[in-house]
Coordinates of C-alpha atoms and ligand atoms in Angstrom, one line a residue:
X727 CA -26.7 54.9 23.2
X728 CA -24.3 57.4 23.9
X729 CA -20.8 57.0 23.2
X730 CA -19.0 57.4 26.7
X731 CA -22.2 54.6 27.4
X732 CA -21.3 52.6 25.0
X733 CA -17.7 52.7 25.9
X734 CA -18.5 52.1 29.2
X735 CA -20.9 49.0 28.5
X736 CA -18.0 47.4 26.6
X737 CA -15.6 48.0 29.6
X738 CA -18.1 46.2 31.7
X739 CA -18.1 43.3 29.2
X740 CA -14.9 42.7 29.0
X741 CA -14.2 43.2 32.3
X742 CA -16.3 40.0 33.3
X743 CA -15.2 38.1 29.9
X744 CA -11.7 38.6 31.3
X745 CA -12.9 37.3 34.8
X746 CA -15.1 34.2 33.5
X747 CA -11.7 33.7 31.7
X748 CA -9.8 34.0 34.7
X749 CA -11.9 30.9 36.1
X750 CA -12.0 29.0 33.3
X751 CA -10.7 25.2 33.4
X752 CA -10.1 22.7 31.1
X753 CA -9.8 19.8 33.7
X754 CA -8.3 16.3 32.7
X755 CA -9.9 13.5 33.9
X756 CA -8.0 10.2 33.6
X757 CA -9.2 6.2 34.2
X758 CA -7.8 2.6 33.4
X759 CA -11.2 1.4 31.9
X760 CA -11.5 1.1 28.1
X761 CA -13.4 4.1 25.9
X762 CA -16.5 2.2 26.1
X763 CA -16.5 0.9 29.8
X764 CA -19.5 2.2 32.0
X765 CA -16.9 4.1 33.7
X766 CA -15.5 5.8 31.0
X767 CA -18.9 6.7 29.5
X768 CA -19.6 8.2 32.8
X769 CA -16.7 10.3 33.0
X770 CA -17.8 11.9 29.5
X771 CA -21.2 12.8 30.8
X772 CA -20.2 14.1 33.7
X773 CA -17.6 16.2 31.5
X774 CA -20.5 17.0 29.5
X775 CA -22.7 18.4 32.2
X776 CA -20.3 20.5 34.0
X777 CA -19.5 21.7 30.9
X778 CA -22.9 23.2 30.2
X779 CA -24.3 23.8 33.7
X780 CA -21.0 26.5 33.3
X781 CA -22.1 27.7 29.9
X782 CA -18.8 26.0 28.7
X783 CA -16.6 27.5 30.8
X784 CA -15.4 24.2 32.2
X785 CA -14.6 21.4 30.5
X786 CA -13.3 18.2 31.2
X787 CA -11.0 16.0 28.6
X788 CA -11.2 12.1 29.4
X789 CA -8.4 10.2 28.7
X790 CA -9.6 6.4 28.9
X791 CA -7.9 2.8 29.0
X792 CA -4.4 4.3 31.1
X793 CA -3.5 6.7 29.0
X794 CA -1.9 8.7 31.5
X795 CA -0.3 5.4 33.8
X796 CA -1.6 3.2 35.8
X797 CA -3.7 3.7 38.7
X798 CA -0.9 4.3 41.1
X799 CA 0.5 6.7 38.7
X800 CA -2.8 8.4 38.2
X801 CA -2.6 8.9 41.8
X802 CA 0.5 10.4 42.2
X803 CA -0.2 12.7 39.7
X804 CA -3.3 13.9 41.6
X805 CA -1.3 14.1 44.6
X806 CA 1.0 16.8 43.1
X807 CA -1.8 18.2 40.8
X808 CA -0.5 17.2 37.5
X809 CA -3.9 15.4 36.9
X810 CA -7.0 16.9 38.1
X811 CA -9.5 14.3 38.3
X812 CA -9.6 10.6 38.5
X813 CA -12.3 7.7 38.5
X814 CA -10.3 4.7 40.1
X815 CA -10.6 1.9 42.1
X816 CA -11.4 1.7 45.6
X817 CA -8.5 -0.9 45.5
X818 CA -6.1 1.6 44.4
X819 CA -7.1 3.6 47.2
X820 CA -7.3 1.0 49.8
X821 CA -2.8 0.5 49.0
X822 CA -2.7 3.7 50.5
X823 CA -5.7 4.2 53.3
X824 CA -6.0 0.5 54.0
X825 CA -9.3 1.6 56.0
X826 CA -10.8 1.4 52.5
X827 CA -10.0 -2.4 52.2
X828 CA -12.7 -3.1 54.6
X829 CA -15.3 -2.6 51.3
X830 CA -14.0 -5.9 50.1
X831 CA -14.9 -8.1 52.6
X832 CA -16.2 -10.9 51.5
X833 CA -19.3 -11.4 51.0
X834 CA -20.3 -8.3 52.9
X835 CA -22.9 -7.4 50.3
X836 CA -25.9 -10.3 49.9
X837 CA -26.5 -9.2 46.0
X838 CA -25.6 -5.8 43.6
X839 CA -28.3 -3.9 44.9
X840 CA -27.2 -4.3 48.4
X841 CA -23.7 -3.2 47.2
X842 CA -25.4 0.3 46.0
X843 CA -27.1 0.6 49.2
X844 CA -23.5 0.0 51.3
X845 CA -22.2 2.6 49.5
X846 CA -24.6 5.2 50.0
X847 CA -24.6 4.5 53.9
X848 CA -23.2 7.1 56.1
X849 CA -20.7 5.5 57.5
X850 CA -19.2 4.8 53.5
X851 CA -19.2 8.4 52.9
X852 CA -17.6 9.4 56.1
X853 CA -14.8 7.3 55.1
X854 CA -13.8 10.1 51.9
X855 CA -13.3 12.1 55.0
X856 CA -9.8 11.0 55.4
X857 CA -8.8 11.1 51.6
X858 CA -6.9 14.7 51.7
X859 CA -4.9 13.4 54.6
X860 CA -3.8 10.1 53.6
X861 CA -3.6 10.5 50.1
X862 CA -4.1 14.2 48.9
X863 CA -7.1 13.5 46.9
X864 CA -11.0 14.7 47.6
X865 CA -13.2 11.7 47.2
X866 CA -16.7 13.5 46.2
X867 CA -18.6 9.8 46.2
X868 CA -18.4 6.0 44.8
X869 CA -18.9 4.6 42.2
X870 CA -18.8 0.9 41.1
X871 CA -18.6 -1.9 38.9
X872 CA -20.2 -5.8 39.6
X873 CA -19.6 -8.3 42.3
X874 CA -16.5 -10.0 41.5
X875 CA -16.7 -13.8 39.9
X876 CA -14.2 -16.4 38.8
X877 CA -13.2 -17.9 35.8
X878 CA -10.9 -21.3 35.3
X879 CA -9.0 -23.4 33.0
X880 CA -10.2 -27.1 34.0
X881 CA -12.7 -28.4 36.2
X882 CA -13.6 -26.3 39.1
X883 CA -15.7 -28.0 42.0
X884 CA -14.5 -27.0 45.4
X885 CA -12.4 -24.5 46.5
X886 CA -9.7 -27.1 47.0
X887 CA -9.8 -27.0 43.0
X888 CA -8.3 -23.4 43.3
X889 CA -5.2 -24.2 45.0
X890 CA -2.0 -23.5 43.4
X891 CA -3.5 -21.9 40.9
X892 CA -2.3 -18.7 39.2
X893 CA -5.3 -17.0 39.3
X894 CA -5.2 -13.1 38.0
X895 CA -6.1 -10.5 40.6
X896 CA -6.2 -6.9 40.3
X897 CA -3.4 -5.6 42.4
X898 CA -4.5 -4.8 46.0
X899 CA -3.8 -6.2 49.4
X900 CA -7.4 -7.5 50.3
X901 CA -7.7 -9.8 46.9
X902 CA -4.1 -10.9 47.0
X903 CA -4.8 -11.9 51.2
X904 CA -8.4 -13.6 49.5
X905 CA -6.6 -16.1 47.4
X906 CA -3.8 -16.6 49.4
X907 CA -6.6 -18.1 52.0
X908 CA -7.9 -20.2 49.9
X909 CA -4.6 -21.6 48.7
X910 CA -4.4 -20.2 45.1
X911 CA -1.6 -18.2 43.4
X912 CA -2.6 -14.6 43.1
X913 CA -0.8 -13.2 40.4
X914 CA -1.8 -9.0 40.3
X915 CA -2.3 -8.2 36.4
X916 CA -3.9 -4.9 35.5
X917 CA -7.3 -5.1 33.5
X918 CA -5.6 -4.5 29.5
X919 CA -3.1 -7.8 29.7
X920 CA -6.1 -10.4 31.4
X921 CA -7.1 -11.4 28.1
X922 CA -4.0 -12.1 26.6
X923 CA -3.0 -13.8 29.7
X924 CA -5.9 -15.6 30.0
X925 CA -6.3 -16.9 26.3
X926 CA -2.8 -18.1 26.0
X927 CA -2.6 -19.7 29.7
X928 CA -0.1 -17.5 31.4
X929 CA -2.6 -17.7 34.0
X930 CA -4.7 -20.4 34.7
X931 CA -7.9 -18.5 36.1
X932 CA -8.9 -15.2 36.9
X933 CA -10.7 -12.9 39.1
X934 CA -13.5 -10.5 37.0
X935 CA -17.0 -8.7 37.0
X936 CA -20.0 -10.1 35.0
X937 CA -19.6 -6.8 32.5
X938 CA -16.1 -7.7 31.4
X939 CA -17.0 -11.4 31.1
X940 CA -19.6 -10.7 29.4
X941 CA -18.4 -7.9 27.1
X942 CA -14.8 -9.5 26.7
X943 CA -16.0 -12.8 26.2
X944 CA -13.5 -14.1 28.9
X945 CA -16.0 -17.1 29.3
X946 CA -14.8 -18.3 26.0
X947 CA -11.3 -19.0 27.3
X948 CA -12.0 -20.8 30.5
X949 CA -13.8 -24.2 31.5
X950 CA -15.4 -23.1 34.8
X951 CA -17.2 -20.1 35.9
X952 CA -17.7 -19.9 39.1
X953 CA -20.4 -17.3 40.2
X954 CA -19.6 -16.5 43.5
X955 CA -20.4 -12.9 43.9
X956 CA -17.5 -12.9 46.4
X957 CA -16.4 -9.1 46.7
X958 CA -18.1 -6.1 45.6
X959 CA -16.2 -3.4 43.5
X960 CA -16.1 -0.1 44.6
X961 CA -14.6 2.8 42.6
X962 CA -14.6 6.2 43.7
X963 CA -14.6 9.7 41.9
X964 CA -11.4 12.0 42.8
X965 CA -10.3 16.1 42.7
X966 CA -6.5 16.5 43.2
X967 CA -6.5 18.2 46.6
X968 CA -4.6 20.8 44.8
X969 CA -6.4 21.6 42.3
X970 CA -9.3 22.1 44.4
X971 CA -8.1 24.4 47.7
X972 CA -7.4 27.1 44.2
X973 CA -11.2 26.7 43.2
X974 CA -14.1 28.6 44.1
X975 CA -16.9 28.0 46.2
X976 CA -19.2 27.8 43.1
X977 CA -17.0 25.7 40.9
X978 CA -16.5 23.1 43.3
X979 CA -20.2 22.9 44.2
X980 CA -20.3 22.3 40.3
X981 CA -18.1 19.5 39.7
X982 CA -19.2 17.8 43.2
X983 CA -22.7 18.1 42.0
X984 CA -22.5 16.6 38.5
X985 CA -19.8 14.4 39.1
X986 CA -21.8 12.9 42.2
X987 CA -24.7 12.5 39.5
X988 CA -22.5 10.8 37.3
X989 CA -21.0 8.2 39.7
X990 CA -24.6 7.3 40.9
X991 CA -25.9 6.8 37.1
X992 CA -23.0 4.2 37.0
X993 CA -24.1 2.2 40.5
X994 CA -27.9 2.3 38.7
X995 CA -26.7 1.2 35.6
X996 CA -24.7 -1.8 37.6
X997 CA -27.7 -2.3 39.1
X998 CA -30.2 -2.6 36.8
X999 CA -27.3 -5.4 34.6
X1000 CA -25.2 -7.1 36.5
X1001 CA -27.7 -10.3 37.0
X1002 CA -28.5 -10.0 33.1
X1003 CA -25.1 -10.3 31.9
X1004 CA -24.3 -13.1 34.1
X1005 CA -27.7 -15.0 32.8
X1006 CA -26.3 -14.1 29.2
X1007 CA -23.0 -15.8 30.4
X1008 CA -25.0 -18.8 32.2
X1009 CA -27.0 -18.9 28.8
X1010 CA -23.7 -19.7 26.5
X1011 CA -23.7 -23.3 27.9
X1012 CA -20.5 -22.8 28.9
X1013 CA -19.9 -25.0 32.7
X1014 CA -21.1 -22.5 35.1
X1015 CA -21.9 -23.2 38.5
X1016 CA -23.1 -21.3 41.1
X1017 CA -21.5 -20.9 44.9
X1018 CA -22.2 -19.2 48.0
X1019 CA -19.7 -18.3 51.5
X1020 CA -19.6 -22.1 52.2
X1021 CA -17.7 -22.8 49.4
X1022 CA -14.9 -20.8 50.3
X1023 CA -14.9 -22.5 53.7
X1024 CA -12.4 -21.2 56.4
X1025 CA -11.0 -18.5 54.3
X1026 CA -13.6 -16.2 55.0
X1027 CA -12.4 -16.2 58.5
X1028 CA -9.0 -15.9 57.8
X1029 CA -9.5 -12.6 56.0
X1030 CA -11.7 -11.2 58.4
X1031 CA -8.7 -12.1 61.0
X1032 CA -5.9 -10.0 58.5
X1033 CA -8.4 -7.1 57.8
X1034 CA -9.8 -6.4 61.1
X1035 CA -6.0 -6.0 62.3
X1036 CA -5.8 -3.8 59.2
X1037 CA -8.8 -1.8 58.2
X1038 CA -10.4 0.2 62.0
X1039 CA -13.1 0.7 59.9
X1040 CA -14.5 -3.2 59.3
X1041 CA -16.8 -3.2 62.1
X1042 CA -18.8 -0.1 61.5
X1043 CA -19.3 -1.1 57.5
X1044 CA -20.2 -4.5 58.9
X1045 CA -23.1 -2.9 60.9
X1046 CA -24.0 -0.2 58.0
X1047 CA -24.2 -3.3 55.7
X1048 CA -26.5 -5.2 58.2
X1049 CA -28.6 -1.9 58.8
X1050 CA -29.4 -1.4 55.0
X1051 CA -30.3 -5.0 54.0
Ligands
BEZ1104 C1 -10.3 -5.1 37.2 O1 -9.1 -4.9 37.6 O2 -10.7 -6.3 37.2 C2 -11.2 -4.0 36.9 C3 -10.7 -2.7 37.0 C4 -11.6 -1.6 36.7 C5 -12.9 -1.9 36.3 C6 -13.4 -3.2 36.2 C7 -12.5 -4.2 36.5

């Protein structure tokens, strides 16, 4: 090659090293789940795969169990773009756009698989619509974790067992108007103190998935459990608004790709083990007894009364439920 040629070719290369530069993001991704939740894991993979379907040029750093603040905080920092992704809870969402509250009706998804199949419906989807808006976040699509059960100090053999109880929720208006229905004491406790709390009777029962029972071993500090499949568990993957009216058309078709890849390889994974760990549970020999609606009796209706006041969008996930049982 000659040498005005060669010059030339490494004018070019630079030129478009400088520019891939230019481009190049080193997102951070934060959650409230422990390193090695399901949701955590899935943040990592989807890290993983933007990274290379970018040739490295992206790359996302997770930072697990609330390193960066609670959910609230998470969001605020997505709202002014000082975190760029997020994989939270529905719940956390639904304090802000209580539209999203209507995913926790109870017993609005018959099993888990049902719950995946809610989530996928159009009318679900449609709901991320009004994310920026409301809360200046992009929702790119749901994920989950399992329906919700109960665990209890002492005996546990109607609902009328639950009342006055302190009974841990995770903070959000939907739960907190659940147990207040039924009579109990909802006391909001982020995930990280429930064990504690639970293991040295600052509360006297909680509200949990089959994973964490499971994995935790909750079941070995309570008398009761109580699967009721009550509530499913949405969660739902997040892009600072900010952060993503500066990207390009390519990049965001990226990360909305593999991160929509990830959050559905978490709803499988739920899926495919949320009955197993709650046999594993069942097979400890700890009391476990299994309930349906009825047990729960009128306060079914009652939340259905606050939360069709509240969320406009109960109805129409009612009838997208119904049409994909
Ligand atoms: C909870 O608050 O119970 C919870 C939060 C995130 C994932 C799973 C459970």
């Amino acid at each position: 090659m000659k040498l005005t040629n060669l010059v030339t070719a490494g004018a070019v290369l630079a030129a478009s090293f400088t520019a891939s530069l230019a481009q190049a993001n080193e997102f951070r991704l934060g959650l409230i789940t422990p390193p090695n939740h399901i949701w955590t894991k899935g943040a990592e993979s989807f890290g993983a795969a933007l990274s290379d379907a970018t040739g490295g040029a992206h790359s996302v750093t997770v930072f697990p169990a609330r390193q960066l603040g609670n959910e609230a905080q998470m969001l605020q920092q997505l709202q002014t773009g000082a975190l760029d992704m997020a994989f939270m809870t529905v719940a956390e969402v639904s304090n802000r756009a209580p539209d999203f509250g209507a995913f926790y009706a109870p017993y609005l998804a018959n099993d888990i698989a049902h719950a995946s199949r809610i989530l996928a419906t159009d009318t679900a989807t449609a709901m991320l619509d009004q994310l920026p808006a409301k809360t200046g976040v992009v929702g790119i699509g749901y994920g989950m974790a399992g329906l919700r059960q109960i665990l209890a100090r002492g005996d546990v053999k109607s609902a009328a067992d639950l009342a006055g109880l302190k009974l841990r929720i995770t903070p959000f208006d939907p739960i907190l108007d659940f147990y207040n229905a039924i009579g109990a004491a909802p006391t909001p406790m982020p995930l990280p103190a429930v064990y504690d709390a639970l293991a040295n009777g600052q509360v006297d029962a909680i509200d949990m998935d089959a994973e964490l029972i499971w994995k935790l071993k909750y079941y070995e500090h309570s008398d009761t459990i109580l699967q009721s499949n009550h509530m499913m568990f949405p969660m739902v993957g997040l892009v600072s608004a900010r952060v993503w009216k500066d990207l390009s058309d390519e990049d965001r078709a990226a990360i909305d790709t593999h991160m929509k890849a990830a959050l559905a390889a978490i709803i499988t994974e739920y899926v495919e083990k949320d009955v197993a760990w709650l046999d594993q549970v069942k097979g400890t020999g700890e009391n476990y007894v299994e309930v349906g609606p009825e047990f729960f009796g009128d306060a079914l209706g009652k939340w259905d009364a606050i939360w069709s006041a509240k969320s406009s969008q109960l109805g129409a996930l009612r009838d997208a439920a119904a049409a994909v049982k």
